[in-house]
mmCIF file of C-alpha atoms in Angstrom:
data_model
loop_
_atom_site.group_PDB
_atom_site.id
_atom_site.type_symbol
_atom_site.label_atom_id
_atom_site.label_comp_id
_atom_site.label_asym_id
_atom_site.label_seq_id
_atom_site.Cartn_x
_atom_site.Cartn_y
_atom_site.Cartn_z
ATOM 1 C CA ASP A 56 0.000 0.000 0.000
ATOM 2 C CA GLN A 57 2.069 2.854 -1.343
ATOM 3 C CA GLN A 58 1.045 6.123 0.195
ATOM 4 C CA VAL A 59 3.503 8.127 -1.893
ATOM 5 C CA LYS A 60 4.143 7.395 -5.538
ATOM 6 C CA GLN A 61 6.616 8.742 -8.029
ATOM 7 C CA ASN A 62 5.426 7.225 -11.260
ATOM 8 C CA SER A 63 8.408 8.199 -13.384
ATOM 9 C CA PRO A 64 11.493 6.210 -12.419
ATOM 10 C CA SER A 65 13.669 8.377 -14.642
ATOM 11 C CA LEU A 66 13.677 11.682 -16.477
ATOM 12 C CA SER A 67 16.142 13.064 -18.992
ATOM 13 C CA VAL A 68 16.358 16.809 -19.641
ATOM 14 C CA GLN A 69 18.639 19.064 -21.638
ATOM 15 C CA GLU A 70 20.783 21.548 -19.725
ATOM 16 C CA GLY A 71 19.047 24.911 -19.410
ATOM 17 C CA ARG A 72 15.542 23.477 -19.801
ATOM 18 C CA ILE A 73 12.974 22.894 -17.095
ATOM 19 C CA SER A 74 12.857 19.636 -15.127
ATOM 20 C CA ILE A 75 9.487 18.673 -13.669
ATOM 21 C CA LEU A 76 9.342 15.846 -11.167
ATOM 22 C CA ASN A 77 5.983 14.590 -9.995
ATOM 23 C CA CYS A 78 4.679 12.906 -6.878
ATOM 24 C CA ASP A 79 1.222 11.674 -5.884
ATOM 25 C CA TYR A 80 0.011 10.833 -2.404
ATOM 26 C CA THR A 81 -3.081 9.136 -1.066
ATOM 27 C CA ASN A 82 -3.687 10.510 2.412
ATOM 28 C CA SER A 83 -5.245 13.944 2.669
ATOM 29 C CA MET A 84 -4.102 14.119 6.300
ATOM 30 C CA PHE A 85 -0.506 14.650 5.267
ATOM 31 C CA ASP A 86 0.385 18.223 6.068
ATOM 32 C CA TYR A 87 4.015 18.717 5.156
ATOM 33 C CA PHE A 88 5.783 17.730 1.968
ATOM 34 C CA LEU A 89 9.468 17.565 1.191
ATOM 35 C CA TRP A 90 11.872 16.853 -1.618
ATOM 36 C CA TYR A 91 15.193 15.160 -1.016
ATOM 37 C CA LYS A 92 18.032 14.804 -3.484
ATOM 38 C CA LYS A 93 20.411 11.850 -3.469
ATOM 39 C CA TYR A 94 23.743 11.513 -5.235
ATOM 40 C CA PRO A 95 25.348 8.076 -5.620
ATOM 41 C CA ALA A 96 27.221 6.913 -2.517
ATOM 42 C CA GLU A 97 25.688 9.697 -0.426
ATOM 43 C CA GLY A 98 22.647 9.919 1.801
ATOM 44 C CA PRO A 99 19.589 11.946 0.804
ATOM 45 C CA THR A 100 19.879 15.677 1.429
ATOM 46 C CA PHE A 101 16.956 17.984 2.068
ATOM 47 C CA LEU A 102 16.119 20.221 -0.874
ATOM 48 C CA ILE A 103 12.856 22.073 -0.359
ATOM 49 C CA SER A 104 9.563 21.681 1.477
ATOM 50 C CA ILE A 105 6.032 22.994 1.513
ATOM 51 C CA SER A 106 3.304 23.114 4.099
ATOM 52 C CA SER A 107 -0.233 22.057 3.221
ATOM 53 C CA ILE A 108 -1.451 25.612 3.830
ATOM 54 C CA LYS A 109 0.527 26.789 0.800
ATOM 55 C CA ASP A 110 0.408 25.883 -2.860
ATOM 56 C CA LYS A 111 3.852 27.099 -3.893
ATOM 57 C CA ASN A 112 7.284 27.498 -2.367
ATOM 58 C CA GLU A 113 10.280 28.798 -4.224
ATOM 59 C CA ASP A 114 13.989 28.620 -3.434
ATOM 60 C CA GLY A 115 16.283 29.811 -6.184
ATOM 61 C CA ARG A 116 16.010 27.467 -9.149
ATOM 62 C CA PHE A 117 13.741 25.093 -7.249
ATOM 63 C CA THR A 118 9.988 25.518 -6.897
ATOM 64 C CA VAL A 119 7.593 23.069 -5.301
ATOM 65 C CA PHE A 120 3.900 23.140 -6.194
ATOM 66 C CA LEU A 121 1.173 21.494 -4.153
ATOM 67 C CA ASN A 122 -2.263 20.647 -5.520
ATOM 68 C CA LYS A 123 -4.193 19.396 -2.514
ATOM 69 C CA SER A 124 -7.380 18.584 -4.377
ATOM 70 C CA ALA A 125 -5.425 16.338 -6.722
ATOM 71 C CA LYS A 126 -3.094 15.110 -3.953
ATOM 72 C CA HIS A 127 -0.225 15.973 -6.241
ATOM 73 C CA LEU A 128 3.167 17.508 -5.616
ATOM 74 C CA SER A 129 5.685 18.629 -8.192
ATOM 75 C CA LEU A 130 9.228 19.955 -8.189
ATOM 76 C CA HIS A 131 10.325 22.332 -10.907
ATOM 77 C CA ILE A 132 14.001 22.964 -11.558
ATOM 78 C CA VAL A 133 14.759 25.792 -13.926
ATOM 79 C CA PRO A 134 17.196 26.120 -15.497
ATOM 80 C CA SER A 135 18.403 22.552 -15.101
ATOM 81 C CA GLN A 136 22.133 22.014 -14.688
ATOM 82 C CA PRO A 137 24.249 18.864 -15.105
ATOM 83 C CA GLY A 138 24.979 18.983 -11.355
ATOM 84 C CA ASP A 139 21.277 18.470 -10.733
ATOM 85 C CA SER A 140 21.614 14.906 -12.014
ATOM 86 C CA ALA A 141 20.607 12.774 -9.038
ATOM 87 C CA VAL A 142 17.732 10.740 -7.644
ATOM 88 C CA TYR A 143 14.937 12.893 -6.249
ATOM 89 C CA PHE A 144 12.647 11.559 -3.538
ATOM 90 C CA CYS A 145 9.451 13.196 -2.463
ATOM 91 C CA ALA A 146 8.458 12.596 1.128
ATOM 92 C CA VAL A 147 5.385 13.356 3.167
ATOM 93 C CA LEU A 148 4.963 14.049 6.831
ATOM 94 C CA LYS A 149 1.934 13.750 9.022
ATOM 95 C CA GLY A 150 2.331 16.491 11.560
ATOM 96 C CA ASN A 151 1.446 14.555 14.660
ATOM 97 C CA ALA A 152 3.497 11.504 13.765
ATOM 98 C CA GLY A 153 6.771 12.651 15.255
ATOM 99 C CA ASN A 154 8.349 13.622 11.971
ATOM 100 C CA MET A 155 7.863 10.212 10.404
ATOM 101 C CA LEU A 156 8.699 10.589 6.757
ATOM 102 C CA THR A 157 7.146 8.383 4.122
ATOM 103 C CA PHE A 158 9.169 8.421 0.922
ATOM 104 C CA GLY A 159 8.249 7.881 -2.683
ATOM 105 C CA GLY A 160 10.285 5.491 -4.785
ATOM 106 C CA GLY A 161 12.408 8.209 -6.359
ATOM 107 C CA THR A 162 12.965 9.626 -9.842
ATOM 108 C CA ARG A 163 16.390 9.588 -11.416
ATOM 109 C CA LEU A 164 17.019 12.903 -13.161
ATOM 110 C CA MET A 165 19.677 13.112 -15.838
ATOM 111 C CA VAL A 166 20.552 16.567 -17.117
ATOM 112 C CA LYS A 167 22.484 16.387 -20.365
ATOM 113 C CA PRO A 168 25.017 19.086 -21.238
ATOM 114 C CA ASP B 293 32.634 18.310 7.848
ATOM 115 C CA ALA B 294 30.667 15.117 8.183
ATOM 116 C CA MET B 295 27.688 15.496 10.480
ATOM 117 C CA VAL B 296 26.139 12.031 10.279
ATOM 118 C CA ILE B 297 28.738 9.312 9.931
ATOM 119 C CA GLN B 298 28.052 5.705 9.118
ATOM 120 C CA ASN B 299 30.544 2.900 9.448
ATOM 121 C CA PRO B 300 31.347 0.827 7.623
ATOM 122 C CA ARG B 301 30.235 2.141 4.236
ATOM 123 C CA TYR B 302 30.162 -1.395 2.853
ATOM 124 C CA GLN B 303 29.538 -4.492 4.923
ATOM 125 C CA VAL B 304 29.563 -8.088 3.766
ATOM 126 C CA THR B 305 28.231 -10.794 6.018
ATOM 127 C CA GLN B 306 27.215 -14.408 5.710
ATOM 128 C CA PHE B 307 23.714 -15.743 5.891
ATOM 129 C CA GLY B 308 22.787 -16.017 9.556
ATOM 130 C CA LYS B 309 25.913 -14.285 10.888
ATOM 131 C CA PRO B 310 25.089 -11.348 13.179
ATOM 132 C CA VAL B 311 26.149 -7.944 11.977
ATOM 133 C CA THR B 312 26.199 -4.481 13.535
ATOM 134 C CA LEU B 313 26.043 -1.209 11.648
ATOM 135 C CA SER B 314 27.138 2.013 13.293
ATOM 136 C CA CYS B 315 25.940 5.597 13.105
ATOM 137 C CA SER B 316 27.355 8.622 14.870
ATOM 138 C CA GLN B 317 26.438 12.284 14.729
ATOM 139 C CA THR B 318 28.154 15.546 15.588
ATOM 140 C CA LEU B 319 24.949 17.584 15.563
ATOM 141 C CA ASN B 320 23.828 16.768 19.106
ATOM 142 C CA HIS B 321 20.386 15.972 17.748
ATOM 143 C CA ASN B 322 17.774 14.354 19.938
ATOM 144 C CA VAL B 323 16.303 12.032 17.349
ATOM 145 C CA MET B 324 18.034 9.283 15.386
ATOM 146 C CA TYR B 325 16.435 7.110 12.717
ATOM 147 C CA TRP B 326 17.317 3.935 10.865
ATOM 148 C CA TYR B 327 15.940 3.373 7.370
ATOM 149 C CA GLN B 328 16.261 0.405 5.031
ATOM 150 C CA GLN B 329 16.426 1.092 1.320
ATOM 151 C CA LYS B 330 16.320 -1.755 -1.155
ATOM 152 C CA SER B 331 17.308 -1.274 -4.750
ATOM 153 C CA SER B 332 15.075 1.215 -6.624
ATOM 154 C CA GLN B 333 12.699 1.472 -3.681
ATOM 155 C CA ALA B 334 11.823 4.176 -1.204
ATOM 156 C CA PRO B 335 13.700 4.345 2.099
ATOM 157 C CA LYS B 336 11.613 2.560 4.710
ATOM 158 C CA LEU B 337 11.707 3.546 8.358
ATOM 159 C CA LEU B 338 12.722 0.708 10.694
ATOM 160 C CA PHE B 339 12.785 2.517 14.047
ATOM 161 C CA HIS B 340 13.815 5.697 15.743
ATOM 162 C CA TYR B 341 15.002 7.013 19.076
ATOM 163 C CA TYR B 342 13.791 10.239 20.630
ATOM 164 C CA ASP B 343 16.554 10.660 23.175
ATOM 165 C CA LYS B 344 16.478 7.274 24.890
ATOM 166 C CA ASP B 345 12.895 6.464 23.938
ATOM 167 C CA PHE B 346 12.845 3.692 21.374
ATOM 168 C CA ASN B 347 10.078 3.524 18.768
ATOM 169 C CA ASN B 348 9.717 0.470 16.588
ATOM 170 C CA GLU B 349 7.732 0.516 13.355
ATOM 171 C CA ALA B 350 5.000 -2.093 13.393
ATOM 172 C CA ASP B 351 6.332 -4.019 10.409
ATOM 173 C CA THR B 352 10.022 -3.991 11.351
ATOM 174 C CA PRO B 353 11.153 -7.640 11.611
ATOM 175 C CA ASP B 354 12.175 -8.942 15.030
ATOM 176 C CA ASN B 355 15.531 -9.774 13.490
ATOM 177 C CA PHE B 356 16.379 -6.067 13.617
ATOM 178 C CA GLN B 357 17.302 -4.371 16.867
ATOM 179 C CA SER B 358 18.844 -1.077 17.801
ATOM 180 C CA ARG B 359 20.878 0.434 20.602
ATOM 181 C CA ARG B 360 21.581 4.031 21.459
ATOM 182 C CA PRO B 361 24.158 4.138 24.259
ATOM 183 C CA ASN B 362 24.476 7.923 24.165
ATOM 184 C CA THR B 363 23.321 10.955 22.183
ATOM 185 C CA SER B 364 26.016 10.602 19.555
ATOM 186 C CA PHE B 365 25.841 6.926 18.666
ATOM 187 C CA CYS B 366 23.190 4.561 17.419
ATOM 188 C CA PHE B 367 23.649 0.958 16.309
ATOM 189 C CA LEU B 368 21.613 -1.342 14.113
ATOM 190 C CA ASP B 369 21.970 -5.014 14.984
ATOM 191 C CA ILE B 370 20.775 -7.688 12.585
ATOM 192 C CA ARG B 371 20.728 -10.911 14.550
ATOM 193 C CA SER B 372 20.458 -13.434 11.737
ATOM 194 C CA PRO B 373 20.735 -11.741 8.360
ATOM 195 C CA GLY B 374 18.879 -13.305 5.493
ATOM 196 C CA LEU B 375 19.376 -12.755 1.795
ATOM 197 C CA GLY B 376 16.375 -10.425 1.842
ATOM 198 C CA ASP B 377 18.127 -8.104 4.278
ATOM 199 C CA ALA B 378 20.672 -7.037 1.687
ATOM 200 C CA ALA B 379 20.044 -3.322 1.284
ATOM 201 C CA MET B 380 21.349 0.156 1.924
ATOM 202 C CA TYR B 381 20.861 1.161 5.557
ATOM 203 C CA LEU B 382 20.512 4.869 6.161
ATOM 204 C CA CYS B 383 20.861 6.645 9.463
ATOM 205 C CA ALA B 384 19.296 10.068 9.939
ATOM 206 C CA THR B 385 19.074 12.597 12.729
ATOM 207 C CA ARG B 386 16.754 15.424 13.644
ATOM 208 C CA ARG B 387 17.094 18.137 16.221
ATOM 209 C CA GLY B 388 13.701 17.423 17.726
ATOM 210 C CA GLY B 389 11.067 19.732 19.142
ATOM 211 C CA GLY B 390 9.750 21.069 15.860
ATOM 212 C CA VAL B 391 7.795 18.459 13.991
ATOM 213 C CA THR B 392 8.968 19.786 10.629
ATOM 214 C CA ASP B 393 12.652 19.900 11.515
ATOM 215 C CA THR B 394 14.838 18.656 8.723
ATOM 216 C CA GLN B 395 16.213 15.137 8.872
ATOM 217 C CA TYR B 396 19.910 14.878 8.093
ATOM 218 C CA PHE B 397 21.039 11.636 6.525
ATOM 219 C CA GLY B 398 24.324 9.802 6.637
ATOM 220 C CA PRO B 399 25.868 8.289 3.497
ATOM 221 C CA GLY B 400 24.518 4.846 4.251
ATOM 222 C CA THR B 401 25.981 1.381 4.735
ATOM 223 C CA ARG B 402 25.452 -1.062 1.912
ATOM 224 C CA LEU B 403 24.960 -4.539 3.348
ATOM 225 C CA THR B 404 25.634 -7.624 1.264
ATOM 226 C CA VAL B 405 24.540 -11.022 2.555
ATOM 227 C CA LEU B 406 26.272 -14.041 1.048
#
């Protein structure tokens, strides 16, 4: 029973273009959403987050959009850079669950020079 | 400067031979987590400590245990590893207090079971 799904296992984008990574969740009680980035041989690192009371959060080249009615989360990276090539995990948090993160399966982003 | 350190980075053990994975942190965080990540899957929470309080996920096998002797260190013990326990094991920490505090992950230990 996957509560968080990333339906695209991989995505290839040209340098300078926009990368859009998608995530769907099933539980409307989730109230905090995060994106983590993982390079090979390293642990995931926090990238950006959004609270359920917002529909957009922006940090430099990274913007996260939340569509609560569709239970859909997306991460936009623009412009994409080769150093952005990594696996991106979305994660959800239920506020009263002691910061228990539930992760999606990840999307491998490849940004081609 | 490494903040969450996991040793060893690669561990090979034999079927049924107990193994211990180590995690240490320099952040003085209250909360420490252990996740299991199998190939091409999401990291899955096994258990966590809030200070000395241990919290086991309902579906974590009995074969997996953990110890936290002090704030800085946390160990994952696998009593009788099976082939299905081969995975990347990730340790993470969180300051605690704020429910949305960021979790900081270590680089992981890749466990191979022969």
